[in-house]
XYZ file of C-alpha atoms in Angstrom:
541
model
C 111.367 46.945 152.165
C 114.712 47.101 150.354
C 116.419 43.709 150.643
C 120.091 43.268 151.288
C 122.376 42.063 148.533
C 121.107 38.495 149.104
C 118.228 37.603 151.411
C 116.513 34.292 152.083
C 113.052 34.219 153.623
C 110.907 31.252 154.620
C 111.679 27.573 154.438
C 112.201 25.133 157.293
C 115.009 22.687 157.989
C 112.583 19.756 158.331
C 109.925 18.602 155.837
C 106.310 19.595 156.385
C 104.958 16.843 158.687
C 101.692 16.611 156.733
C 102.892 16.721 153.134
C 106.608 15.891 153.318
C 107.414 19.060 151.334
C 110.694 20.873 151.904
C 112.528 23.760 150.187
C 116.204 24.765 149.911
C 118.061 27.774 148.532
C 121.627 27.725 147.204
C 124.160 30.424 146.289
C 127.443 30.198 144.383
C 129.378 33.444 143.836
C 132.859 32.415 142.594
C 135.765 34.168 144.267
C 138.011 33.216 141.348
C 137.782 36.249 139.023
C 138.256 34.336 135.729
C 135.428 31.959 136.669
C 133.223 34.878 137.727
C 133.932 36.681 134.452
C 133.258 33.654 132.266
C 130.279 32.118 134.078
C 128.897 34.624 136.627
C 127.043 33.741 139.850
C 124.511 30.935 140.250
C 121.448 30.981 142.527
C 118.664 28.437 142.960
C 115.554 27.550 144.928
C 114.369 23.961 144.894
C 111.457 22.286 146.611
C 110.418 18.659 146.583
C 108.192 16.122 148.306
C 107.924 12.353 148.586
C 111.327 11.812 150.285
C 111.922 10.960 153.943
C 113.064 13.595 156.412
C 116.376 11.775 156.931
C 117.132 11.647 153.207
C 115.880 15.143 152.244
C 119.054 17.132 153.107
C 121.239 14.652 151.205
C 118.911 14.775 148.210
C 118.826 18.594 148.193
C 122.618 18.696 148.267
C 122.834 16.100 145.477
C 120.598 18.175 143.179
C 122.523 21.383 143.906
C 125.932 19.746 143.471
C 124.850 18.279 140.128
C 123.530 21.671 138.956
C 126.532 23.687 140.171
C 129.259 21.293 139.073
C 127.722 20.740 135.643
C 127.265 24.498 135.080
C 130.782 25.575 136.092
C 132.486 22.658 134.331
C 130.962 23.691 130.969
C 133.732 25.881 129.543
C 132.330 26.367 126.029
C 129.270 28.235 124.807
C 127.286 30.985 126.491
C 126.132 31.001 130.132
C 122.604 30.201 128.925
C 123.856 27.172 126.996
C 125.826 26.045 130.063
C 122.696 26.494 132.208
C 120.671 24.428 129.736
C 123.212 21.609 129.969
C 123.238 21.840 133.772
C 119.443 21.513 133.998
C 119.592 18.642 131.531
C 122.207 16.976 133.756
C 119.931 17.359 136.796
C 116.936 15.968 134.935
C 118.989 13.142 133.446
C 120.374 12.180 136.828
C 116.913 12.069 138.393
C 115.165 10.252 135.568
C 117.875 8.040 134.152
C 119.834 6.878 137.190
C 119.078 5.244 140.498
C 120.082 7.840 143.084
C 121.805 5.620 145.613
C 121.067 5.395 148.454
C 117.891 7.239 147.407
C 115.050 5.735 145.391
C 114.799 6.585 141.723
C 111.828 8.624 140.541
C 110.326 5.493 139.017
C 110.207 3.821 142.429
C 108.906 6.945 144.187
C 105.481 7.668 142.609
C 104.737 10.544 145.026
C 108.011 12.285 144.299
C 107.937 15.847 142.925
C 110.848 18.197 142.266
C 110.638 21.882 141.356
C 113.828 23.799 140.613
C 114.283 27.484 139.772
C 117.795 28.640 138.861
C 119.275 31.929 137.680
C 122.693 33.051 136.523
C 123.669 36.695 136.981
C 126.407 37.426 134.444
C 127.415 41.065 134.191
C 124.250 43.032 133.422
C 122.302 40.034 132.177
C 120.084 37.479 133.821
C 119.658 33.906 132.574
C 116.825 31.860 134.052
C 115.758 28.220 134.082
C 112.786 26.383 135.554
C 112.371 22.638 136.025
C 108.826 21.799 137.138
C 107.318 24.759 139.076
C 108.491 27.922 140.809
C 108.542 31.577 139.718
C 110.999 34.403 139.026
C 110.005 38.043 139.585
C 111.903 41.170 138.533
C 111.232 44.247 140.695
C 112.390 47.533 139.170
C 111.551 50.737 141.006
C 107.813 50.511 141.687
C 107.147 48.010 138.903
C 106.957 44.218 139.072
C 107.394 41.834 136.180
C 107.344 38.048 136.104
C 110.063 36.526 133.936
C 108.090 33.837 132.158
C 109.832 30.801 130.708
C 108.241 28.605 128.051
C 105.517 26.829 130.018
C 105.035 24.229 127.286
C 108.426 22.656 128.112
C 109.249 20.576 131.161
C 112.606 22.359 131.382
C 112.454 25.957 130.141
C 114.837 28.903 129.839
C 114.811 32.676 129.308
C 117.203 35.649 129.390
C 116.718 39.240 130.525
C 118.834 42.438 130.827
C 119.354 43.961 134.285
C 119.638 47.488 135.659
C 121.501 48.556 138.792
C 119.229 48.225 141.871
C 116.957 45.714 140.150
C 115.673 43.077 142.557
C 115.290 39.471 141.426
C 113.087 37.155 143.479
C 113.100 33.359 143.134
C 110.249 31.471 144.784
C 109.414 27.860 145.448
C 106.366 26.489 143.622
C 103.785 26.878 146.398
C 104.882 30.377 147.407
C 104.965 31.549 143.779
C 101.479 30.187 143.119
C 99.894 32.056 146.022
C 101.728 35.378 145.630
C 99.563 38.045 144.037
C 101.381 39.604 141.078
C 99.630 42.956 141.574
C 100.269 43.067 145.328
C 103.808 41.692 145.384
C 105.405 45.052 146.224
C 103.146 45.579 149.229
C 103.407 41.911 150.215
C 107.205 41.857 150.172
C 107.533 43.852 153.375
C 105.412 41.420 155.421
C 106.464 38.207 153.712
C 109.424 37.510 155.988
C 107.419 37.683 159.218
C 104.503 35.814 157.645
C 106.656 32.845 156.607
C 108.565 32.843 159.887
C 105.381 32.081 161.852
C 104.060 29.467 159.417
C 105.847 26.200 160.321
C 103.461 24.137 158.190
C 104.574 25.948 155.031
C 107.965 24.273 154.828
C 108.063 24.412 151.027
C 107.430 28.183 150.894
C 110.773 29.846 150.305
C 112.055 32.930 148.490
C 115.581 34.011 147.592
C 115.954 37.752 146.907
C 119.005 39.164 145.089
C 119.630 42.879 144.674
C 121.654 43.815 141.593
C 124.113 46.191 143.257
C 127.204 47.709 141.641
C 129.332 45.176 143.524
C 127.570 42.305 141.847
C 127.639 43.722 138.319
C 131.295 44.702 137.883
C 132.394 41.622 135.965
C 133.805 41.172 132.486
C 133.343 43.585 129.638
C 129.753 44.417 130.678
C 130.903 46.373 133.750
C 129.151 49.723 133.992
C 127.751 49.514 130.456
C 124.172 49.666 129.170
C 123.557 47.610 126.089
C 121.251 48.720 123.305
C 118.756 45.968 124.134
C 118.903 47.013 127.799
C 118.182 50.626 126.863
C 115.154 49.711 124.740
C 113.916 47.279 127.389
C 114.068 49.915 130.137
C 111.999 52.263 128.035
C 109.343 49.663 127.191
C 109.269 48.357 130.782
C 108.405 51.747 132.213
C 105.960 52.692 129.469
C 103.793 49.597 130.008
C 102.432 51.010 133.258
C 100.803 53.981 131.446
C 97.718 52.320 129.928
C 96.001 55.570 128.874
C 98.956 57.035 127.013
C 98.057 59.420 124.186
C 98.365 57.617 120.762
C 100.132 60.615 119.236
C 102.602 60.720 122.076
C 103.147 56.950 121.707
C 103.937 57.389 117.978
C 106.386 60.167 118.816
C 108.125 57.930 121.372
C 108.296 55.029 118.933
C 109.785 57.315 116.290
C 112.279 58.540 118.878
C 113.282 54.959 119.671
C 113.749 54.206 115.964
C 115.953 57.296 115.507
C 117.903 56.352 118.649
C 118.467 52.787 117.411
C 119.548 53.997 113.956
C 121.910 56.559 115.479
C 123.516 54.032 117.823
C 123.978 51.553 114.961
C 125.614 54.189 112.717
C 127.895 55.485 115.479
C 128.790 51.911 116.458
C 129.634 50.989 112.871
C 131.856 54.059 112.503
C 133.630 53.267 115.793
C 134.239 49.654 114.752
C 135.591 50.789 111.413
C 138.021 53.228 113.038
C 139.082 50.602 115.585
C 139.790 48.053 112.864
C 141.923 50.526 110.926
C 143.852 51.476 114.041
C 144.341 47.820 115.042
C 145.674 46.894 111.637
C 148.191 49.708 111.877
C 149.368 49.041 115.454
C 148.768 45.344 116.177
C 149.330 43.172 113.118
C 149.366 39.412 113.665
C 153.070 39.229 112.830
C 153.852 41.587 115.694
C 151.652 39.883 118.285
C 152.067 36.208 117.453
C 155.194 36.123 115.337
C 155.163 34.827 111.796
C 153.152 31.791 112.961
C 151.326 30.512 116.027
C 154.172 28.185 117.024
C 155.108 30.159 120.162
C 151.560 30.229 121.489
C 150.947 26.562 120.709
C 154.221 25.717 122.478
C 153.014 27.550 125.574
C 149.696 25.691 125.455
C 151.500 22.364 125.197
C 153.871 23.297 128.039
C 151.134 24.206 130.526
C 149.004 21.223 129.552
C 151.764 18.658 130.063
C 153.968 20.150 132.786
C 152.405 20.295 136.251
C 155.480 21.891 137.836
C 155.252 24.989 135.660
C 155.721 28.466 137.173
C 152.013 29.213 137.638
C 152.163 32.998 138.297
C 154.283 33.481 135.162
C 151.966 31.211 133.146
C 148.897 33.181 134.275
C 150.570 36.470 133.336
C 151.495 35.164 129.881
C 147.970 33.833 129.351
C 146.496 37.221 130.266
C 148.723 38.908 127.663
C 147.783 36.265 125.066
C 144.055 36.804 125.699
C 144.378 40.574 125.448
C 146.406 40.584 122.263
C 144.283 37.930 120.602
C 141.045 39.797 121.340
C 142.491 43.096 120.061
C 143.419 41.738 116.645
C 141.634 43.137 113.624
C 139.154 40.845 111.814
C 141.726 40.275 109.052
C 144.469 39.358 111.528
C 142.099 37.065 113.404
C 141.551 35.089 110.228
C 145.300 34.799 109.682
C 145.898 33.681 113.271
C 143.215 30.949 113.191
C 141.472 32.932 115.911
C 138.753 30.469 116.949
C 141.099 27.525 117.448
C 143.540 29.589 119.488
C 140.778 31.250 121.492
C 139.223 27.872 122.368
C 142.607 26.490 123.372
C 143.374 29.508 125.545
C 139.968 29.369 127.237
C 140.446 25.722 128.152
C 144.024 26.337 129.202
C 143.138 29.315 131.369
C 140.770 27.207 133.444
C 143.339 24.415 133.715
C 146.077 26.807 134.807
C 143.874 28.344 137.472
C 142.850 24.888 138.737
C 146.415 23.616 139.155
C 147.478 25.024 142.495
C 151.016 25.224 143.815
C 151.734 23.508 147.130
C 151.792 26.035 150.030
C 153.590 23.689 152.453
C 155.191 20.249 152.426
C 156.690 18.626 155.552
C 157.483 15.329 157.213
C 154.585 13.985 159.239
C 153.634 11.215 161.599
C 151.043 8.653 160.513
C 147.446 9.926 161.000
C 145.745 8.141 163.903
C 142.955 6.846 161.637
C 145.537 5.267 159.347
C 147.275 3.617 162.298
C 143.992 2.041 163.444
C 143.263 0.625 159.998
C 146.772 -0.830 159.646
C 146.540 -2.394 163.118
C 143.219 -4.055 162.231
C 144.666 -5.480 159.032
C 147.752 -6.711 160.872
C 145.608 -8.554 163.443
C 143.304 -10.011 160.780
C 143.304 -13.804 160.365
C 142.416 -14.513 156.743
C 143.786 -17.254 154.512
C 143.749 -14.959 151.440
C 145.437 -12.054 153.177
C 148.358 -12.231 150.750
C 146.074 -11.392 147.810
C 144.788 -8.178 149.434
C 146.216 -5.044 147.768
C 144.243 -2.330 149.594
C 141.995 -2.023 152.622
C 139.814 0.616 154.299
C 137.888 1.012 157.546
C 134.234 2.115 157.740
C 132.230 2.327 160.999
C 134.271 -0.493 162.484
C 134.174 -2.810 159.461
C 137.226 -3.503 157.322
C 136.876 -3.705 153.527
C 139.551 -5.602 151.579
C 140.284 -5.614 147.841
C 141.501 -8.884 146.321
C 142.094 -8.536 142.554
C 143.135 -12.204 142.423
C 139.572 -13.217 143.312
C 137.906 -10.174 141.664
C 136.277 -9.725 145.038
C 135.847 -7.226 147.862
C 135.801 -8.878 151.300
C 134.149 -7.456 154.419
C 135.703 -8.134 157.832
C 133.160 -7.893 160.664
C 134.383 -7.527 164.280
C 133.565 -10.584 166.416
C 134.963 -10.266 169.914
C 138.733 -9.862 169.547
C 138.755 -11.350 166.031
C 137.018 -10.805 162.684
C 134.653 -12.787 160.496
C 135.575 -12.345 156.819
C 132.939 -12.834 154.107
C 132.745 -11.973 150.365
C 130.978 -8.627 150.004
C 130.232 -8.507 146.251
C 127.178 -10.496 145.151
C 128.859 -11.373 141.887
C 132.551 -11.345 141.167
C 133.369 -8.029 139.529
C 136.436 -6.567 137.884
C 138.109 -4.562 140.636
C 141.106 -3.820 138.434
C 144.426 -3.925 140.200
C 142.773 -2.681 143.374
C 145.367 -0.005 144.060
C 143.222 1.835 146.593
C 139.853 1.614 148.348
C 137.686 4.111 150.267
C 134.256 3.688 151.856
C 131.593 6.281 152.687
C 128.447 4.150 152.366
C 129.461 3.455 148.788
C 132.643 1.465 148.186
C 135.146 3.110 145.824
C 138.010 1.152 144.260
C 140.926 2.801 142.454
C 142.599 0.985 139.578
C 145.281 2.022 137.093
C 143.018 4.228 134.978
C 139.783 4.948 136.833
C 137.673 4.728 139.977
C 134.946 2.094 140.276
C 131.855 2.599 142.434
C 130.022 -0.193 144.284
C 126.775 0.078 146.249
C 124.769 -2.604 148.022
C 127.159 -5.400 147.033
C 127.117 -4.534 143.344
C 128.825 -2.222 140.846
C 127.182 1.015 139.683
C 127.963 3.523 136.943
C 130.706 6.071 137.678
C 132.691 8.046 135.104
C 135.309 10.750 135.667
C 135.014 13.805 133.400
C 136.791 17.148 132.979
C 140.262 16.037 134.102
C 143.060 17.426 131.929
C 145.342 14.346 131.923
C 144.612 10.654 132.642
C 145.964 8.932 135.751
C 149.541 7.718 135.496
C 150.449 5.189 138.203
C 147.839 6.217 140.824
C 148.650 4.649 144.200
C 146.107 5.722 146.825
C 142.465 6.822 147.184
C 140.652 8.635 149.998
C 137.166 9.798 150.918
C 134.794 9.487 153.859
C 131.202 10.327 154.758
C 132.088 13.954 155.582
C 134.068 14.605 152.374
C 132.549 16.174 149.250
C 135.259 14.791 146.977
C 137.274 11.696 146.130
C 141.058 12.237 146.328
C 143.664 10.319 144.319
C 147.436 10.384 144.777
C 148.630 10.174 141.150
C 152.339 9.307 141.417
C 153.163 9.364 137.690
C 151.900 12.952 137.376
C 153.125 14.005 140.876
C 149.767 15.422 141.886
C 146.796 15.126 144.214
C 143.555 15.064 142.187
C 140.063 15.850 143.533
C 136.854 14.773 141.770
C 133.403 15.059 143.279
C 131.143 12.081 143.864
C 129.315 12.567 140.581
C 132.634 12.186 138.726
C 133.324 15.849 137.877
C 136.934 17.059 138.161
C 137.333 19.740 140.854
C 141.037 20.630 141.234
C 144.559 19.255 141.458
C 147.615 20.090 143.545
C 151.071 19.825 141.959
C 153.427 17.912 144.265
C 157.196 17.407 144.479
C 158.434 13.866 143.940
C 157.729 11.669 146.966
C 160.906 9.789 148.020
C 159.062 6.567 148.968
C 156.293 4.315 147.645
C 152.938 5.700 148.773
C 150.589 3.122 150.294
C 147.922 5.325 151.909
C 146.327 8.763 151.673
C 144.338 10.735 154.282
C 142.674 14.113 153.514
C 140.935 16.663 155.757
C 138.663 18.939 153.705
C 137.979 21.116 156.758
C 141.650 21.793 157.491
C 142.607 21.530 153.779
C 145.480 19.188 154.590
C 146.528 15.765 153.344
C 149.055 13.105 154.272
C 150.645 10.483 152.017
C 152.233 7.546 153.805
C 154.558 4.685 152.922
C 155.430 1.697 155.092
C 157.480 3.755 157.557
C 157.447 7.362 156.296
C 154.839 10.089 155.755
C 154.661 13.572 154.248
C 151.961 16.147 154.871
C 150.843 19.075 152.703
C 148.154 21.736 152.589
C 146.028 23.119 149.770
C 144.057 26.380 149.732
């Protein structure tokens, strides 16, 4: 059987009724070319047990979101280093934090998590394993297991790829029972076998074929590295156990001559390139007599959200090209590393600041009208101290910075019963906004605070390019992946996910009224900001 580009086999949507085991697969192939070039595509298979059937899908999504967001938010270092940090983030979240509303690992003694993740970046494969699970590389009629360091709880490895290579990720139980020698013959029947085995819920495989479409990214497109060339030779020669010793020596000598020849030719080519670069692209021609112009552009894009984004992207592309084509001597003169790091960070920022496709007057969203009506009808002697309020499954949550308290209004006939919700008085800042999705989120002048089960819990925002400046409204709900903040001082809508990682921002025109409320639809990719009597609606793609 020749799999398609990506194929998933096995795995059920509900945990095994006897063992509670369940497996998930996840795929992230960025459509944004700069992200694809810098970080590649991410694939994973995870299986776990010891969690209820109702909680399992949420837990699987939490693990994947932590892995994906941590990996793609790491803008420095190699893909392998970013993958190491992502696995560390997953492990740290599971071991060091209480996963609300899930139990922590310390309170779930039967809990087990196994995670296998790979990054396909150009013609290279980076792999990571947390707990169990296996990774197989199928090349032609040969099979090889990519073995990570089994002595480590979290382990990593890297491997070159050829076109038409097949990479197979398996959950722990499937990997343990697959015969290494018979994997090629087993592959054709595996799909039907797993499909009729409902009690093997944790048996799952994700199969990725390394086609030309997948490998044309970055500078590795269509190229075979020296290490790849040597690896291909050694990979194929391993299958011939009875090879003649004399022939083996001849092949080894041939490899040595090949390596030496490639090194000499490469050195000559680099030397000629350097001479040509010095003659045609001196630093004074590319960057001027100093780096003032480039630093000015960096400062402009960093601080000005209303910048002409297409022009900025074009200028950044030119800056990257010219900087990378400088000779070694010119790179030293231009403080190459500092500029390169700044441009890399800036490129991601520029691509994450999106222009507003549409902006129009709007009526108040129905959900917002219901919440305002409930607050208007509320009888509460401290109503004047309430600065923000939000509705959740019929209940009304009220922020009162004066009392450092969040109040909960419970429907009782045609009226409400209002009681303090926080166990202990907590700093709720200025209480500029509130949103509820099971957790209670409170926006203040500089941050977002998270509360769960009547108490505060740790939440930190990371990766955002500029701090909040006069934020006025906050939105999320149980169906939203992100938290959304209307940041008036920076004229933008900011999205961060529920682990605190910055996702994107939308540059907005000035709003001609004081914003009191914000409503966002992730499905329709629309949002509405509302004042006391006016509203504006926009869309983001």
